[in-house]
Structure formats: structure tokens, C-alpha cells
Amino acid sequence: MEPYVTYDTLEIKSKFWLEKISEFNQHKMHLNKDKAALLVIDMQKFFLDPASPTFTCGGLAILPRIKELINKFRETERPVIYSCHVHHPDALDAGIMSWWWKGMCIEGSPESKIHDNIAPLPGEKIIYKHRYSSFYNTDLETVLRCLKVEDLVITGIMTNMCCESTARDAYYRDYRIFFPADGTGSINEEMHLASLLNLAFGFANVTTVDSVLKQLI
């Protein structure tokens, strides 16, 4: 199956997606860089290896763009926070997900690690989670509160699963959410676009990586 997007087509695709949702993407916001944090969701080898049964093609397309955001957040000394979706080898924490999904990303395994191109620096926070949302039964909310974060830039995979779930939970907690259309990816265009539409309507400012980068200057 051909990927719905590649790095070479990402820019033109993103323009198309933003045009499709423009009627509902009306909550324009300016990023407060002094109160902002970057979330990099589940950019793990488990999901980014083309040989993996859980391969997310949109993740490879957005990898260079996420790296640009990471570099800029580090340069401006703003937090970069990663999430990893993992499960115990004996599925003690899997619950319904072990029935819903064929593959489980095992904690501590080589494939559970963040992709080498965007690996966390020593001291950068990694949230280990067992469900889609990065807030569910994790210490993310505590970390954000202690860092006095108000604005969240959400990137990673999948757009329609862990990224959307995290964005919704962040909205419920009164965070302002910036959701780059070219900084999140899924397995097909329909799912990606559907999430962008849902989030623009009720939860987030759907934007671009370039727009976020300009607001960090």
C-alpha cells in the first residue's frame, strides 16, 4: 500500500487539509512561548519500522518536521516532553487493548525506544503510558503544572488515536492546544483528516510546524 503522505508531499497535503477544515478551524491563537511545551507522542521504533505490523506511514513523513520543532524548543529552553506507549511483557496492564490490538509494544524492548533521529536528551521527560491519552494514569498533568505550562504543541502518532486523545484530555484541563497538521501522522488520509476536523471544531487550533516555529522566535 502506498503511503498517503511522504516528506516530499507533506507541504502540499497540509495546505489541502487546512483548506478542507478551514470553515471550522476558527479558534486562532498566538503561542505564548514563555508558557509553551512540546509533546512528542509515541514516535517509537515499534510504530515507525516499515516491517512492523503497527507501522504508521505518516510518522516517517513528519519525522523531520518534528525534529525542527524539538530543536527550536530546546534552543528557546522550553520543555520537550515525550510519551511512549508500552505494556508489561505479561500484559498485566493491557486490559481490553490486548484484545483490540494484535501487537503490543513491550516496555524496555529495543522497538519501544524513541526513533534515533529525535531521541530525548538526558533529563527530558518521558511519559510511559498504557492507554491512548498521555494524561491517563500518568504524571503528565503534574509535570505541566510544575513547569507552569499553559500552551501545548502536540505532535506525533497516531493523529486519530493517541494525539487526538491527548489533545482532548488537555482541553478538558484548560490547556490551549496547537496541533500541527504536518506534525502528526496516521495510517491513512481519511483518519488523519477526520481528526483534524474534529479537533478544529471543538478542541484545538490546527496549524502548521512553520507557524509554531515563527511564534517561538
mmCIF file of C-alpha atoms in Angstrom:
data_model
loop_
_atom_site.group_PDB
_atom_site.id
_atom_site.type_symbol
_atom_site.label_atom_id
_atom_site.label_comp_id
_atom_site.label_asym_id
_atom_site.label_seq_id
_atom_site.Cartn_x
_atom_site.Cartn_y
_atom_site.Cartn_z
ATOM 1 C CA MET A 1 0.000 0.000 0.000
ATOM 2 C CA GLU A 2 1.329 3.411 -0.955
ATOM 3 C CA PRO A 3 1.682 5.890 1.939
ATOM 4 C CA TYR A 4 -0.893 8.656 1.919
ATOM 5 C CA VAL A 5 1.843 11.209 2.552
ATOM 6 C CA THR A 6 5.624 11.437 2.312
ATOM 7 C CA TYR A 7 8.010 14.147 3.400
ATOM 8 C CA ASP A 8 8.090 15.385 -0.215
ATOM 9 C CA THR A 9 4.286 15.701 -0.417
ATOM 10 C CA LEU A 10 3.718 16.849 3.163
ATOM 11 C CA GLU A 11 3.626 20.582 2.449
ATOM 12 C CA ILE A 12 1.065 20.424 -0.344
ATOM 13 C CA LYS A 13 -1.003 17.866 1.551
ATOM 14 C CA SER A 14 -1.037 20.059 4.651
ATOM 15 C CA LYS A 15 -2.330 23.015 2.653
ATOM 16 C CA PHE A 16 -5.105 20.814 1.319
ATOM 17 C CA TRP A 17 -6.031 19.569 4.805
ATOM 18 C CA LEU A 18 -6.126 23.080 6.230
ATOM 19 C CA GLU A 19 -8.327 24.238 3.379
ATOM 20 C CA LYS A 20 -10.720 21.331 3.964
ATOM 21 C CA ILE A 21 -11.172 22.195 7.647
ATOM 22 C CA SER A 22 -10.929 25.993 7.350
ATOM 23 C CA GLU A 23 -14.654 26.557 7.927
ATOM 24 C CA PHE A 24 -14.335 25.040 11.392
ATOM 25 C CA ASN A 25 -10.750 25.983 12.257
ATOM 26 C CA GLN A 26 -11.747 29.369 13.640
ATOM 27 C CA HIS A 27 -10.123 29.490 17.077
ATOM 28 C CA LYS A 28 -6.931 31.283 16.137
ATOM 29 C CA MET A 29 -4.392 31.681 18.931
ATOM 30 C CA HIS A 30 -0.883 33.050 19.294
ATOM 31 C CA LEU A 31 1.522 30.744 21.088
ATOM 32 C CA ASN A 32 2.806 32.113 24.387
ATOM 33 C CA LYS A 33 6.364 30.830 24.060
ATOM 34 C CA ASP A 34 7.142 31.508 27.711
ATOM 35 C CA LYS A 35 4.322 29.150 28.740
ATOM 36 C CA ALA A 36 4.647 26.553 25.963
ATOM 37 C CA ALA A 37 5.718 22.922 25.916
ATOM 38 C CA LEU A 38 6.135 20.440 23.086
ATOM 39 C CA LEU A 39 4.612 16.958 23.348
ATOM 40 C CA VAL A 40 6.134 14.284 21.101
ATOM 41 C CA ILE A 41 3.735 11.374 21.196
ATOM 42 C CA ASP A 42 4.737 7.750 20.597
ATOM 43 C CA MET A 43 7.393 8.334 17.923
ATOM 44 C CA GLN A 44 8.756 4.886 18.716
ATOM 45 C CA LYS A 45 10.541 2.373 16.516
ATOM 46 C CA PHE A 46 7.624 0.000 17.098
ATOM 47 C CA PHE A 47 5.395 2.275 15.021
ATOM 48 C CA LEU A 48 7.974 3.685 12.600
ATOM 49 C CA ASP A 49 9.549 0.492 11.257
ATOM 50 C CA PRO A 50 8.022 -0.368 7.849
ATOM 51 C CA ALA A 51 8.407 -4.054 8.714
ATOM 52 C CA SER A 52 6.315 -3.697 11.880
ATOM 53 C CA PRO A 53 2.655 -4.824 11.881
ATOM 54 C CA THR A 54 1.882 -1.499 13.581
ATOM 55 C CA PHE A 55 3.725 0.645 11.010
ATOM 56 C CA THR A 56 2.348 4.180 10.801
ATOM 57 C CA CYS A 57 3.434 5.602 7.456
ATOM 58 C CA GLY A 58 2.501 9.169 8.390
ATOM 59 C CA GLY A 59 5.050 9.026 11.190
ATOM 60 C CA LEU A 60 8.008 8.777 8.838
ATOM 61 C CA ALA A 61 6.745 11.688 6.756
ATOM 62 C CA ILE A 62 6.574 14.032 9.744
ATOM 63 C CA LEU A 63 9.812 12.929 11.418
ATOM 64 C CA PRO A 64 11.984 15.787 10.012
ATOM 65 C CA ARG A 65 9.337 18.371 10.884
ATOM 66 C CA ILE A 66 9.109 17.164 14.468
ATOM 67 C CA LYS A 67 12.880 17.336 14.689
ATOM 68 C CA GLU A 68 12.722 21.006 13.688
ATOM 69 C CA LEU A 69 10.253 21.686 16.481
ATOM 70 C CA ILE A 70 12.330 19.789 19.025
ATOM 71 C CA ASN A 71 15.437 21.754 18.069
ATOM 72 C CA LYS A 72 13.614 25.089 18.345
ATOM 73 C CA PHE A 73 12.045 24.245 21.709
ATOM 74 C CA ARG A 74 15.445 23.233 23.035
ATOM 75 C CA GLU A 75 17.023 26.367 21.613
ATOM 76 C CA THR A 76 14.449 28.538 23.370
ATOM 77 C CA GLU A 77 14.802 26.477 26.563
ATOM 78 C CA ARG A 78 11.207 25.327 26.559
ATOM 79 C CA PRO A 79 10.216 21.791 27.648
ATOM 80 C CA VAL A 80 10.200 18.868 25.240
ATOM 81 C CA ILE A 81 8.163 16.003 26.679
ATOM 82 C CA TYR A 82 7.935 12.564 25.091
ATOM 83 C CA SER A 83 5.398 9.804 25.502
ATOM 84 C CA CYS A 84 5.945 6.097 24.926
ATOM 85 C CA HIS A 85 3.102 3.604 24.679
ATOM 86 C CA VAL A 86 4.314 0.384 26.321
ATOM 87 C CA HIS A 87 2.986 -2.712 28.064
ATOM 88 C CA HIS A 88 4.304 -5.219 30.576
ATOM 89 C CA PRO A 89 5.626 -8.456 28.998
ATOM 90 C CA ASP A 90 2.883 -10.392 30.783
ATOM 91 C CA ALA A 91 0.201 -7.923 29.659
ATOM 92 C CA LEU A 92 -0.589 -7.022 33.268
ATOM 93 C CA ASP A 93 -1.589 -3.537 32.137
ATOM 94 C CA ALA A 94 -3.090 -4.370 28.747
ATOM 95 C CA GLY A 95 -6.756 -4.936 29.566
ATOM 96 C CA ILE A 96 -9.048 -4.571 26.570
ATOM 97 C CA MET A 97 -6.153 -3.372 24.430
ATOM 98 C CA SER A 98 -4.713 -6.890 24.290
ATOM 99 C CA TRP A 99 -7.965 -7.995 22.661
ATOM 100 C CA TRP A 100 -8.348 -4.924 20.454
ATOM 101 C CA TRP A 101 -4.814 -4.945 19.017
ATOM 102 C CA LYS A 102 -2.697 -7.823 17.717
ATOM 103 C CA GLY A 103 0.659 -6.305 18.648
ATOM 104 C CA MET A 104 1.841 -4.944 21.970
ATOM 105 C CA CYS A 105 4.880 -2.702 22.408
ATOM 106 C CA ILE A 106 6.785 -4.298 25.285
ATOM 107 C CA GLU A 107 8.361 -1.989 27.837
ATOM 108 C CA GLY A 108 12.150 -1.961 27.730
ATOM 109 C CA SER A 109 12.359 -3.621 24.312
ATOM 110 C CA PRO A 110 14.554 -2.074 21.576
ATOM 111 C CA GLU A 111 11.483 -1.262 19.472
ATOM 112 C CA SER A 112 9.865 0.615 22.352
ATOM 113 C CA LYS A 113 12.549 3.326 22.154
ATOM 114 C CA ILE A 114 12.043 6.725 20.561
ATOM 115 C CA HIS A 115 13.343 6.963 16.996
ATOM 116 C CA ASP A 116 17.086 7.709 16.988
ATOM 117 C CA ASN A 117 16.667 10.901 14.911
ATOM 118 C CA ILE A 118 14.664 12.567 17.676
ATOM 119 C CA ALA A 119 15.913 10.761 20.760
ATOM 120 C CA PRO A 120 15.381 12.522 24.102
ATOM 121 C CA LEU A 121 18.290 14.296 25.724
ATOM 122 C CA PRO A 122 19.288 13.333 29.260
ATOM 123 C CA GLY A 123 16.853 14.986 31.621
ATOM 124 C CA GLU A 124 13.995 15.343 29.138
ATOM 125 C CA LYS A 125 10.793 13.861 30.472
ATOM 126 C CA ILE A 126 9.395 10.621 29.058
ATOM 127 C CA ILE A 127 5.821 9.686 29.904
ATOM 128 C CA TYR A 128 5.197 5.936 29.856
ATOM 129 C CA LYS A 129 1.548 5.204 29.179
ATOM 130 C CA HIS A 130 -0.686 2.181 28.682
ATOM 131 C CA ARG A 131 -3.673 3.845 27.015
ATOM 132 C CA TYR A 132 -4.099 6.328 24.168
ATOM 133 C CA SER A 133 -4.087 9.564 26.157
ATOM 134 C CA SER A 134 -0.787 10.769 27.559
ATOM 135 C CA PHE A 135 -2.717 12.088 30.566
ATOM 136 C CA TYR A 136 -4.434 8.841 31.564
ATOM 137 C CA ASN A 137 -2.838 7.389 34.735
ATOM 138 C CA THR A 138 0.449 9.232 34.135
ATOM 139 C CA ASP A 139 2.176 12.169 35.823
ATOM 140 C CA LEU A 140 1.963 14.442 32.755
ATOM 141 C CA GLU A 141 -0.509 16.823 34.355
ATOM 142 C CA THR A 142 1.687 17.190 37.446
ATOM 143 C CA VAL A 143 4.769 17.867 35.314
ATOM 144 C CA LEU A 144 2.982 20.503 33.222
ATOM 145 C CA ARG A 145 1.623 22.211 36.299
ATOM 146 C CA CYS A 146 5.045 22.346 37.926
ATOM 147 C CA LEU A 147 6.512 23.776 34.724
ATOM 148 C CA LYS A 148 3.689 26.359 34.623
ATOM 149 C CA VAL A 149 2.766 25.348 31.090
ATOM 150 C CA GLU A 150 -0.379 26.801 29.523
ATOM 151 C CA ASP A 151 0.114 26.147 25.788
ATOM 152 C CA LEU A 152 0.726 22.682 24.350
ATOM 153 C CA VAL A 153 2.040 21.870 20.890
ATOM 154 C CA ILE A 154 1.014 18.286 20.185
ATOM 155 C CA THR A 155 2.917 16.205 17.645
ATOM 156 C CA GLY A 156 3.449 12.531 16.881
ATOM 157 C CA ILE A 157 1.342 9.495 16.034
ATOM 158 C CA MET A 158 -1.352 8.488 15.514
ATOM 159 C CA THR A 159 -3.286 11.662 14.732
ATOM 160 C CA ASN A 160 -6.632 9.965 15.319
ATOM 161 C CA MET A 161 -5.652 7.878 18.320
ATOM 162 C CA CYS A 162 -3.073 8.971 20.865
ATOM 163 C CA CYS A 163 -2.624 12.521 19.570
ATOM 164 C CA GLU A 164 -6.344 13.267 19.435
ATOM 165 C CA SER A 165 -6.986 11.554 22.779
ATOM 166 C CA THR A 166 -4.217 13.601 24.407
ATOM 167 C CA ALA A 167 -5.484 16.825 22.835
ATOM 168 C CA ARG A 168 -8.994 16.214 24.101
ATOM 169 C CA ASP A 169 -7.757 15.483 27.618
ATOM 170 C CA ALA A 170 -5.572 18.595 27.512
ATOM 171 C CA TYR A 171 -8.546 20.732 26.505
ATOM 172 C CA TYR A 172 -10.568 19.366 29.435
ATOM 173 C CA ARG A 173 -7.743 20.631 31.668
ATOM 174 C CA ASP A 174 -7.867 24.136 30.138
ATOM 175 C CA TYR A 175 -4.658 23.956 28.118
ATOM 176 C CA ARG A 176 -4.539 25.838 24.844
ATOM 177 C CA ILE A 177 -3.709 23.319 22.133
ATOM 178 C CA PHE A 178 -1.728 23.893 18.943
ATOM 179 C CA PHE A 179 -1.991 20.873 16.665
ATOM 180 C CA PRO A 180 0.246 20.944 13.558
ATOM 181 C CA ALA A 181 -1.351 19.191 10.598
ATOM 182 C CA ASP A 182 2.153 18.451 9.313
ATOM 183 C CA GLY A 183 3.434 17.403 12.734
ATOM 184 C CA THR A 184 1.073 14.486 13.303
ATOM 185 C CA GLY A 185 0.507 11.355 11.246
ATOM 186 C CA SER A 186 -1.703 8.308 10.888
ATOM 187 C CA ILE A 187 -2.039 5.221 8.700
ATOM 188 C CA ASN A 188 -4.298 6.829 6.075
ATOM 189 C CA GLU A 189 -5.501 10.224 4.972
ATOM 190 C CA GLU A 190 -9.145 9.705 5.887
ATOM 191 C CA MET A 191 -8.356 9.126 9.556
ATOM 192 C CA HIS A 192 -5.859 11.968 9.670
ATOM 193 C CA LEU A 193 -8.227 14.476 8.093
ATOM 194 C CA ALA A 194 -11.181 13.360 10.208
ATOM 195 C CA SER A 195 -9.201 14.048 13.380
ATOM 196 C CA LEU A 196 -8.054 17.442 12.165
ATOM 197 C CA LEU A 197 -11.680 18.352 11.508
ATOM 198 C CA ASN A 198 -12.865 17.104 14.912
ATOM 199 C CA LEU A 199 -10.097 18.899 16.774
ATOM 200 C CA ALA A 200 -10.510 22.165 14.890
ATOM 201 C CA PHE A 201 -14.231 22.166 15.638
ATOM 202 C CA GLY A 202 -14.015 21.535 19.347
ATOM 203 C CA PHE A 203 -10.557 21.325 20.869
ATOM 204 C CA ALA A 204 -7.541 22.865 19.138
ATOM 205 C CA ASN A 205 -6.040 25.362 16.764
ATOM 206 C CA VAL A 206 -4.978 23.184 13.844
ATOM 207 C CA THR A 207 -1.876 24.827 12.469
ATOM 208 C CA THR A 208 1.493 24.074 10.837
ATOM 209 C CA VAL A 209 5.006 23.474 12.070
ATOM 210 C CA ASP A 210 6.221 26.638 10.340
ATOM 211 C CA SER A 211 3.598 28.720 12.108
ATOM 212 C CA VAL A 212 4.653 27.353 15.501
ATOM 213 C CA LEU A 213 8.339 27.913 14.701
ATOM 214 C CA LYS A 214 7.697 31.560 13.822
ATOM 215 C CA GLN A 215 5.912 32.098 17.135
ATOM 216 C CA LEU A 216 8.912 30.758 19.045
ATOM 217 C CA ILE A 217 11.278 33.447 17.741
#
